[in-house]
């Protein structure tokens, strides 16, 4: 089980996976927008997206969980 | 007569406008978001009003709220600064409808120059050379791929309504173009409400040189010479200087004349800048026009002695320009560096809490700051937190002054690009005045990578 966390504070610009999708190590699960820049948030393991904890447009702080990979 | 101005902006430019207003005896009104409650500009203004939550759509882009505060505070005029609403023709129209003077050009002129596609056409009509590229918006990825055969890679893919590097990307192959087209178009649609894209030939080893203009409502236009802004990261400027070390006096005159002729031909009023790309043979091509004050305006002020904000206000007041072209000359050399809250290697943003801020205060140094010590830099806005400007008799002395000033600049608590700025000042290509728009990739990053390996 891996919790994919926000690497910095920002708005969720785009969620690039859906619950149930298979992901690989390094694949982006979401893109944050912080200080007018897009920040990719990758998974750090292979697995299946069990849960997405945020919605596009949400504001997240550093360390907030974006998704759970099983 | 303008006696009270609302500044529809934040950060260092809001503070900068307030300072000129104070000198002119004009009262000021600040507007701020919840994220900026402790910002220096809020305290500097005579009156301050809360706009709303941090997000720009609910604060600094909230036109109706800003107009309503302007009416409530009974201001005569609104200064838009740069970014946000500074190039919104709709905002100008709403100011006009409310009987409030917008400090800038007329809405139709602004709209025309705000569309990069329309601006290219207007400049071609005025006889100004433009970068080879598409005449209108590119409709689809397929059309873009077809056009790429004529233009040839590398190609600059740009959002027509874009700015600040958003919706802009260099592509080197069909594969990159296909991948970039839709994503950039979508971003442009979200940020600017217009997803139209166009394509230009990317000129390698070109210099980004721009001409500062002032034009009054009586048909007079002058230029305040050029700024060289070639050193950029993520297509955004990092180091600017005036004058340019590259162009000859003849090219300076030609570029200045082309810019003032263009301003007159489009009926421009206020302060504005025409950006050019200049190739190795000093051929210059129109890139875009900024119909507002720019971040790097201080270096022009330093070498000409003109207060550009004061001139903007006087022009909006209907006054005739106080100086003529022949009255102006270049005095010395000025350099500006932008201090960004970001990682100096990856250029990723670094919001957070500034614990300590100490800036150089020598006579030849000018600081334009958005922040203070014990201050939170939020993720909501641009990463620029300050500008450091030096002026000296010669370029050599200006570089030495900048090195000295940077050595005294201290920010703790967040990552900044100060180390990058220091490194740039020591790179031979910069010292020799050879920097082009490829400088960061060609010289800065290789040095940093060799040091970290």
Tab-separated table of C-alpha atoms in Angstrom, chain B residues 38-412:
chain	number	residue	atom	x	y	z
B	38	UNK	CA	0.295	40.851	6.162
B	39	UNK	CA	1.902	42.018	2.914
B	40	UNK	CA	3.889	45.273	3.041
B	41	UNK	CA	1.844	46.983	0.302
B	42	UNK	CA	-1.350	46.631	2.364
B	43	UNK	CA	0.141	48.744	5.167
B	44	UNK	CA	1.734	51.267	2.809
B	45	UNK	CA	-1.517	52.383	1.171
B	46	UNK	CA	-3.674	55.101	2.725
B	47	UNK	CA	-6.657	52.728	2.696
B	48	UNK	CA	-6.887	48.948	2.226
B	49	UNK	CA	-9.800	46.676	1.369
B	50	UNK	CA	-10.054	42.895	1.567
B	51	UNK	CA	-10.999	41.358	-1.777
B	52	UNK	CA	-11.665	37.777	-0.787
B	53	UNK	CA	-10.091	34.306	-0.654
B	54	UNK	CA	-6.560	33.737	-1.992
B	55	UNK	CA	-7.419	32.268	-5.389
B	56	UNK	CA	-7.032	34.874	-8.111
B	57	UNK	CA	-10.525	34.402	-9.528
B	58	UNK	CA	-11.943	35.312	-6.157
B	59	UNK	CA	-9.508	38.149	-5.454
B	60	UNK	CA	-7.181	39.904	-7.894
B	61	UNK	CA	-9.225	38.891	-10.959
B	62	UNK	CA	-12.570	39.677	-9.335
B	63	UNK	CA	-13.465	42.644	-11.549
B	64	UNK	CA	-16.856	43.416	-10.024
B	65	UNK	CA	-15.488	43.423	-6.486
B	66	UNK	CA	-12.583	45.669	-7.449
B	67	UNK	CA	-14.868	48.151	-9.245
B	68	UNK	CA	-17.250	48.127	-6.289
B	69	UNK	CA	-14.396	48.908	-3.861
B	70	UNK	CA	-13.125	51.627	-6.229
B	71	UNK	CA	-16.557	53.266	-6.170
B	72	UNK	CA	-16.890	52.902	-2.406
B	73	UNK	CA	-13.439	54.427	-1.857
B	74	UNK	CA	-14.301	57.158	-4.356
B	75	UNK	CA	-11.100	56.834	-6.385
B	76	UNK	CA	-10.475	58.746	-9.619
B	77	UNK	CA	-8.318	56.088	-11.254
B	78	UNK	CA	-7.128	52.472	-11.143
B	79	UNK	CA	-3.521	51.428	-11.725
B	80	UNK	CA	-3.421	47.764	-12.796
B	81	UNK	CA	0.324	47.054	-12.308
B	82	UNK	CA	1.400	44.044	-14.406
B	83	UNK	CA	-0.229	40.615	-14.745
B	84	UNK	CA	-3.753	40.038	-13.388
B	85	UNK	CA	-6.111	42.595	-15.009
B	86	UNK	CA	-3.435	44.817	-16.519
B	87	UNK	CA	-4.112	43.597	-20.052
B	88	UNK	CA	-7.841	42.928	-19.790
B	89	UNK	CA	-9.835	45.023	-22.248
B	90	UNK	CA	-13.027	44.009	-20.430
B	91	UNK	CA	-11.692	45.459	-17.196
B	92	UNK	CA	-10.862	48.728	-18.973
B	93	UNK	CA	-14.424	48.850	-20.320
B	94	UNK	CA	-15.850	48.306	-16.838
B	95	UNK	CA	-13.642	51.094	-15.460
B	96	UNK	CA	-14.870	53.365	-18.271
B	97	UNK	CA	-18.492	52.448	-17.538
B	98	UNK	CA	-17.978	53.247	-13.847
B	99	UNK	CA	-16.455	56.624	-14.689
B	100	UNK	CA	-13.048	55.616	-13.330
B	101	UNK	CA	-9.865	56.382	-15.299
B	102	UNK	CA	-7.911	53.244	-16.215
B	103	UNK	CA	-4.183	54.014	-16.152
B	104	UNK	CA	-3.224	52.404	-19.447
B	105	UNK	CA	-4.266	52.258	-23.090
B	106	UNK	CA	-7.799	52.145	-24.487
B	107	UNK	CA	-9.546	48.761	-24.386
B	108	UNK	CA	-9.589	48.230	-28.159
B	109	UNK	CA	-5.843	48.920	-28.493
B	110	UNK	CA	-5.156	46.597	-25.569
B	111	UNK	CA	-7.351	43.812	-26.979
B	112	UNK	CA	-5.631	44.104	-30.332
B	113	UNK	CA	-2.149	43.805	-28.837
B	114	UNK	CA	-3.281	41.176	-26.293
B	115	UNK	CA	-3.985	38.776	-29.095
B	116	UNK	CA	-0.546	37.771	-30.304
B	117	UNK	CA	-2.047	36.866	-33.653
B	118	UNK	CA	-3.731	40.272	-34.126
B	119	UNK	CA	-0.590	42.015	-32.836
B	120	UNK	CA	1.564	40.286	-35.465
B	121	UNK	CA	-0.800	41.525	-38.168
B	122	UNK	CA	-0.860	45.086	-36.778
B	123	UNK	CA	2.934	45.196	-36.647
B	124	UNK	CA	3.283	43.863	-40.185
B	125	UNK	CA	0.923	46.645	-41.255
B	126	UNK	CA	3.107	49.192	-39.435
B	127	UNK	CA	6.165	47.899	-41.322
B	128	UNK	CA	7.782	46.174	-38.318
B	129	UNK	CA	9.439	42.807	-39.092
B	130	UNK	CA	7.857	39.775	-37.342
B	131	UNK	CA	9.251	36.297	-36.600
B	132	UNK	CA	8.341	33.826	-39.397
B	133	UNK	CA	5.218	31.917	-38.365
B	134	UNK	CA	1.496	31.342	-38.836
B	135	UNK	CA	-0.775	34.173	-39.878
B	136	UNK	CA	-3.700	33.060	-37.724
B	137	UNK	CA	-4.726	30.544	-35.078
B	138	UNK	CA	-3.817	26.916	-35.778
B	139	UNK	CA	-7.039	24.898	-35.684
B	140	UNK	CA	-5.852	21.414	-34.810
B	141	UNK	CA	-2.905	19.116	-34.175
B	142	UNK	CA	-3.108	17.898	-37.790
B	143	UNK	CA	-2.960	21.452	-39.084
B	144	UNK	CA	-0.029	22.188	-36.760
B	145	UNK	CA	1.873	19.170	-38.063
B	146	UNK	CA	1.269	20.281	-41.645
B	147	UNK	CA	2.453	23.846	-40.916
B	148	UNK	CA	5.549	22.555	-39.123
B	149	UNK	CA	6.828	21.277	-42.484
B	150	UNK	CA	6.901	24.837	-43.813
B	151	UNK	CA	8.329	26.553	-40.715
B	152	UNK	CA	10.834	23.848	-39.789
B	153	UNK	CA	11.871	22.829	-36.256
B	154	UNK	CA	12.578	24.104	-33.675
B	155	UNK	CA	9.169	25.743	-33.381
B	156	UNK	CA	7.763	27.953	-30.638
B	157	UNK	CA	4.173	26.929	-29.900
B	158	UNK	CA	2.355	29.827	-28.266
B	159	UNK	CA	-1.033	30.655	-26.812
B	160	UNK	CA	-2.394	33.720	-28.588
B	161	UNK	CA	-3.636	35.179	-25.305
B	162	UNK	CA	-0.686	33.892	-23.298
B	163	UNK	CA	1.877	35.521	-21.077
B	164	UNK	CA	4.448	34.692	-18.438
B	165	UNK	CA	5.528	31.541	-20.216
B	166	UNK	CA	2.128	29.854	-19.760
B	167	UNK	CA	0.870	28.024	-22.842
B	168	UNK	CA	4.250	28.415	-24.501
B	169	UNK	CA	6.595	25.578	-25.448
B	170	UNK	CA	9.523	24.898	-27.741
B	171	UNK	CA	9.017	21.754	-29.796
B	172	UNK	CA	11.671	19.956	-31.841
B	173	UNK	CA	9.750	17.162	-33.559
B	174	UNK	CA	6.316	16.059	-34.795
B	175	UNK	CA	6.003	13.876	-31.704
B	176	UNK	CA	6.690	16.775	-29.311
B	177	UNK	CA	4.361	19.079	-31.238
B	178	UNK	CA	1.488	16.589	-31.182
B	179	UNK	CA	1.943	16.055	-27.441
B	180	UNK	CA	2.235	19.768	-26.609
B	181	UNK	CA	-0.555	21.179	-28.774
B	182	UNK	CA	-3.657	20.064	-26.872
B	183	UNK	CA	-2.201	20.417	-23.369
B	184	UNK	CA	-0.996	23.975	-24.013
B	185	UNK	CA	-4.275	24.902	-25.654
B	186	UNK	CA	-6.217	23.604	-22.645
B	187	UNK	CA	-3.969	25.491	-20.226
B	188	UNK	CA	-4.407	28.690	-22.222
B	189	UNK	CA	-8.173	28.193	-22.194
B	190	UNK	CA	-8.145	27.845	-18.406
B	191	UNK	CA	-5.713	30.681	-17.646
B	192	UNK	CA	-6.691	33.198	-20.295
B	193	UNK	CA	-10.138	32.046	-21.457
B	194	UNK	CA	-8.798	31.602	-24.985
B	195	UNK	CA	-7.207	28.385	-26.210
B	196	UNK	CA	-6.127	29.711	-29.634
B	197	UNK	CA	-2.584	28.625	-30.497
B	198	UNK	CA	-0.137	29.848	-33.119
B	199	UNK	CA	3.347	28.848	-34.189
B	200	UNK	CA	6.578	30.750	-34.753
B	201	UNK	CA	10.025	29.728	-35.891
B	202	UNK	CA	12.250	29.468	-32.801
B	203	UNK	CA	15.250	31.653	-33.459
B	204	UNK	CA	18.299	30.041	-31.893
B	205	UNK	CA	20.964	32.191	-30.270
B	206	UNK	CA	18.682	35.200	-30.437
B	207	UNK	CA	18.649	38.004	-27.935
B	208	UNK	CA	15.494	39.244	-26.276
B	209	UNK	CA	15.704	43.021	-26.524
B	210	UNK	CA	12.735	45.266	-25.816
B	211	UNK	CA	11.976	48.943	-26.252
B	212	UNK	CA	10.213	50.926	-23.503
B	213	UNK	CA	7.650	53.375	-24.840
B	214	UNK	CA	5.662	56.293	-23.506
B	215	UNK	CA	2.818	57.755	-25.574
B	216	UNK	CA	0.425	60.538	-24.602
B	217	UNK	CA	-3.153	61.269	-25.703
B	218	UNK	CA	-1.951	64.026	-28.042
B	219	UNK	CA	-0.159	61.848	-30.592
B	220	UNK	CA	3.331	62.082	-29.058
B	221	UNK	CA	5.366	58.916	-28.548
B	222	UNK	CA	8.918	58.510	-27.287
B	223	UNK	CA	11.096	55.534	-26.466
B	224	UNK	CA	13.318	55.176	-23.407
B	225	UNK	CA	15.874	52.974	-25.195
B	226	UNK	CA	16.200	49.238	-24.776
B	227	UNK	CA	16.496	46.514	-22.178
B	228	UNK	CA	18.266	43.211	-22.800
B	229	UNK	CA	16.313	40.409	-21.131
B	230	UNK	CA	17.948	37.392	-22.740
B	231	UNK	CA	18.644	35.438	-19.564
B	232	UNK	CA	15.469	33.453	-18.903
B	233	UNK	CA	14.368	30.235	-17.310
B	234	UNK	CA	11.012	28.599	-18.178
B	235	UNK	CA	10.613	31.424	-20.752
B	236	UNK	CA	10.542	33.936	-17.913
B	237	UNK	CA	13.164	36.583	-17.359
B	238	UNK	CA	15.748	36.252	-14.598
B	239	UNK	CA	18.353	38.948	-15.339
B	240	UNK	CA	17.741	42.166	-17.259
B	241	UNK	CA	20.051	45.009	-18.149
B	242	UNK	CA	19.973	48.381	-19.833
B	243	UNK	CA	21.371	49.337	-22.219
B	244	UNK	CA	22.092	46.243	-24.327
B	245	UNK	CA	25.762	45.496	-24.894
B	246	UNK	CA	24.983	43.820	-28.194
B	247	UNK	CA	23.256	46.277	-30.498
B	248	UNK	CA	25.013	49.104	-32.317
B	249	UNK	CA	23.901	52.730	-32.066
B	250	UNK	CA	22.405	52.375	-35.560
B	251	UNK	CA	20.297	49.359	-34.569
B	252	UNK	CA	19.244	51.132	-31.356
B	253	UNK	CA	17.925	54.032	-33.405
B	254	UNK	CA	16.158	51.744	-35.900
B	255	UNK	CA	14.500	49.660	-33.149
B	256	UNK	CA	13.439	52.781	-31.261
B	257	UNK	CA	11.951	54.313	-34.391
B	258	UNK	CA	10.155	51.068	-35.339
B	259	UNK	CA	8.660	50.895	-31.832
B	260	UNK	CA	7.487	54.526	-31.717
B	261	UNK	CA	6.118	54.334	-35.273
B	262	UNK	CA	4.226	51.166	-34.306
B	263	UNK	CA	2.826	52.839	-31.150
B	264	UNK	CA	1.614	55.812	-33.172
B	265	UNK	CA	0.097	53.612	-35.875
B	266	UNK	CA	-2.050	51.701	-33.374
B	267	UNK	CA	-3.052	54.784	-31.336
B	268	UNK	CA	-1.249	53.596	-28.236
B	269	UNK	CA	-1.357	55.647	-25.034
B	270	UNK	CA	0.468	55.112	-21.742
B	271	UNK	CA	3.585	53.112	-20.933
B	272	UNK	CA	4.179	50.042	-23.054
B	273	UNK	CA	6.935	47.807	-24.306
B	274	UNK	CA	7.621	46.252	-27.653
B	275	UNK	CA	9.606	43.035	-27.347
B	276	UNK	CA	11.923	41.992	-30.156
B	277	UNK	CA	14.103	39.006	-30.910
B	278	UNK	CA	17.439	40.132	-32.347
B	279	UNK	CA	19.564	37.653	-34.301
B	280	UNK	CA	23.356	37.468	-34.561
B	281	UNK	CA	23.332	39.940	-37.467
B	282	UNK	CA	21.271	42.494	-35.518
B	283	UNK	CA	18.132	41.770	-37.557
B	284	UNK	CA	15.203	42.380	-35.235
B	285	UNK	CA	11.740	40.789	-35.244
B	286	UNK	CA	8.598	41.776	-33.334
B	287	UNK	CA	7.732	39.277	-30.622
B	288	UNK	CA	4.887	40.878	-28.668
B	289	UNK	CA	3.731	44.106	-27.103
B	290	UNK	CA	3.121	44.490	-23.373
B	291	UNK	CA	0.458	47.144	-22.898
B	292	UNK	CA	1.369	47.880	-19.271
B	293	UNK	CA	4.275	48.602	-16.982
B	294	UNK	CA	6.764	45.726	-16.832
B	295	UNK	CA	8.631	44.010	-14.034
B	296	UNK	CA	11.951	45.259	-15.394
B	297	UNK	CA	10.990	48.947	-15.727
B	298	UNK	CA	13.390	50.073	-12.944
B	299	UNK	CA	16.537	49.585	-15.051
B	300	UNK	CA	15.142	51.989	-17.658
B	301	UNK	CA	14.316	54.454	-14.892
B	302	UNK	CA	17.867	54.146	-13.608
B	303	UNK	CA	19.544	54.948	-16.937
B	304	UNK	CA	17.118	57.682	-18.050
B	305	UNK	CA	16.070	59.330	-14.774
B	306	UNK	CA	12.399	59.018	-15.803
B	307	UNK	CA	9.827	57.820	-13.229
B	308	UNK	CA	7.693	55.617	-15.493
B	309	UNK	CA	4.806	55.267	-13.011
B	310	UNK	CA	4.626	59.056	-12.654
B	311	UNK	CA	4.568	59.386	-16.465
B	312	UNK	CA	1.771	56.791	-16.665
B	313	UNK	CA	-0.330	58.796	-14.238
B	314	UNK	CA	0.366	62.094	-16.007
B	315	UNK	CA	-0.588	60.568	-19.363
B	316	UNK	CA	-3.833	59.229	-17.860
B	317	UNK	CA	-4.445	62.764	-16.600
B	318	UNK	CA	-4.354	63.967	-20.205
B	319	UNK	CA	-1.033	65.774	-19.900
B	320	UNK	CA	1.423	66.194	-22.768
B	321	UNK	CA	4.646	64.159	-22.376
B	322	UNK	CA	7.081	66.211	-20.331
B	323	UNK	CA	10.134	65.075	-22.310
B	324	UNK	CA	10.962	64.858	-26.004
B	325	UNK	CA	13.064	62.169	-27.645
B	326	UNK	CA	15.992	64.543	-28.135
B	327	UNK	CA	16.025	65.367	-24.411
B	328	UNK	CA	16.796	61.751	-23.529
B	329	UNK	CA	20.172	60.059	-23.238
B	330	UNK	CA	21.554	56.904	-21.658
B	331	UNK	CA	23.338	57.503	-18.368
B	332	UNK	CA	25.422	54.575	-17.103
B	333	UNK	CA	24.420	50.921	-16.887
B	334	UNK	CA	21.758	49.168	-14.794
B	335	UNK	CA	21.165	45.492	-14.009
B	336	UNK	CA	18.103	43.909	-12.390
B	337	UNK	CA	17.829	40.382	-11.051
B	338	UNK	CA	14.554	38.749	-10.075
B	339	UNK	CA	14.592	36.974	-6.749
B	340	UNK	CA	12.345	33.939	-7.010
B	341	UNK	CA	11.089	31.612	-4.267
B	342	UNK	CA	12.216	28.492	-6.089
B	343	UNK	CA	14.806	25.750	-6.256
B	344	UNK	CA	17.834	27.157	-8.140
B	345	UNK	CA	18.422	23.898	-10.025
B	346	UNK	CA	14.999	22.476	-10.846
B	347	UNK	CA	13.243	25.901	-10.852
B	348	UNK	CA	10.424	24.256	-8.894
B	349	UNK	CA	8.547	26.687	-6.630
B	350	UNK	CA	9.318	26.938	-2.934
B	351	UNK	CA	6.487	28.450	-0.932
B	352	UNK	CA	6.998	28.615	2.828
B	353	UNK	CA	7.870	30.868	5.757
B	354	UNK	CA	10.643	33.452	5.436
B	355	UNK	CA	12.359	33.557	8.815
B	356	UNK	CA	15.009	36.142	7.968
B	357	UNK	CA	15.282	38.720	5.211
B	358	UNK	CA	18.212	41.084	4.957
B	359	UNK	CA	18.817	43.092	1.816
B	360	UNK	CA	21.736	45.303	0.762
B	361	UNK	CA	21.109	49.007	1.283
B	362	UNK	CA	24.118	50.640	-0.392
B	363	UNK	CA	23.604	53.861	-2.373
B	364	UNK	CA	23.825	52.268	-5.822
B	365	UNK	CA	21.308	49.529	-4.885
B	366	UNK	CA	17.526	49.611	-5.302
B	367	UNK	CA	15.260	46.981	-3.757
B	368	UNK	CA	11.702	46.341	-4.893
B	369	UNK	CA	10.299	43.878	-2.402
B	370	UNK	CA	7.049	41.955	-1.983
B	371	UNK	CA	7.983	40.335	1.330
B	372	UNK	CA	9.492	40.936	4.762
B	373	UNK	CA	11.095	38.873	7.499
B	374	UNK	CA	8.714	36.520	9.338
B	375	UNK	CA	6.462	36.249	6.290
B	376	UNK	CA	4.600	33.432	4.542
B	377	UNK	CA	5.182	33.047	0.808
B	378	UNK	CA	2.028	31.343	-0.443
B	379	UNK	CA	1.628	28.986	-3.419
B	380	UNK	CA	-1.167	31.064	-4.935
B	381	UNK	CA	0.833	33.604	-6.913
B	382	UNK	CA	3.955	34.105	-8.982
B	383	UNK	CA	7.226	32.989	-7.314
B	384	UNK	CA	8.877	36.415	-7.688
B	385	UNK	CA	9.386	37.870	-4.216
B	386	UNK	CA	11.643	40.770	-5.012
B	387	UNK	CA	13.896	42.570	-7.446
B	388	UNK	CA	17.419	43.758	-6.853
B	389	UNK	CA	18.593	46.588	-9.078
B	390	UNK	CA	22.033	48.191	-9.319
B	391	UNK	CA	23.184	51.194	-11.311
B	392	UNK	CA	26.798	52.100	-12.071
B	393	UNK	CA	28.861	54.179	-14.483
B	394	UNK	CA	29.846	51.201	-16.654
B	395	UNK	CA	28.621	47.644	-17.207
B	396	UNK	CA	31.770	46.279	-15.617
B	397	UNK	CA	31.112	48.325	-12.479
B	398	UNK	CA	27.439	47.330	-12.487
B	399	UNK	CA	28.351	43.622	-12.496
B	400	UNK	CA	30.770	44.215	-9.613
B	401	UNK	CA	28.052	46.116	-7.718
B	402	UNK	CA	25.555	43.304	-8.338
B	403	UNK	CA	28.005	40.673	-7.076
B	404	UNK	CA	28.567	42.732	-3.942
B	405	UNK	CA	24.826	43.270	-3.424
B	406	UNK	CA	24.024	39.579	-3.904
B	407	UNK	CA	26.684	38.644	-1.361
B	408	UNK	CA	24.772	40.773	1.180
B	409	UNK	CA	21.316	39.401	0.276
B	410	UNK	CA	20.047	36.913	2.806
B	411	UNK	CA	16.745	35.028	2.814
B	412	UNK	CA	16.248	32.100	5.187
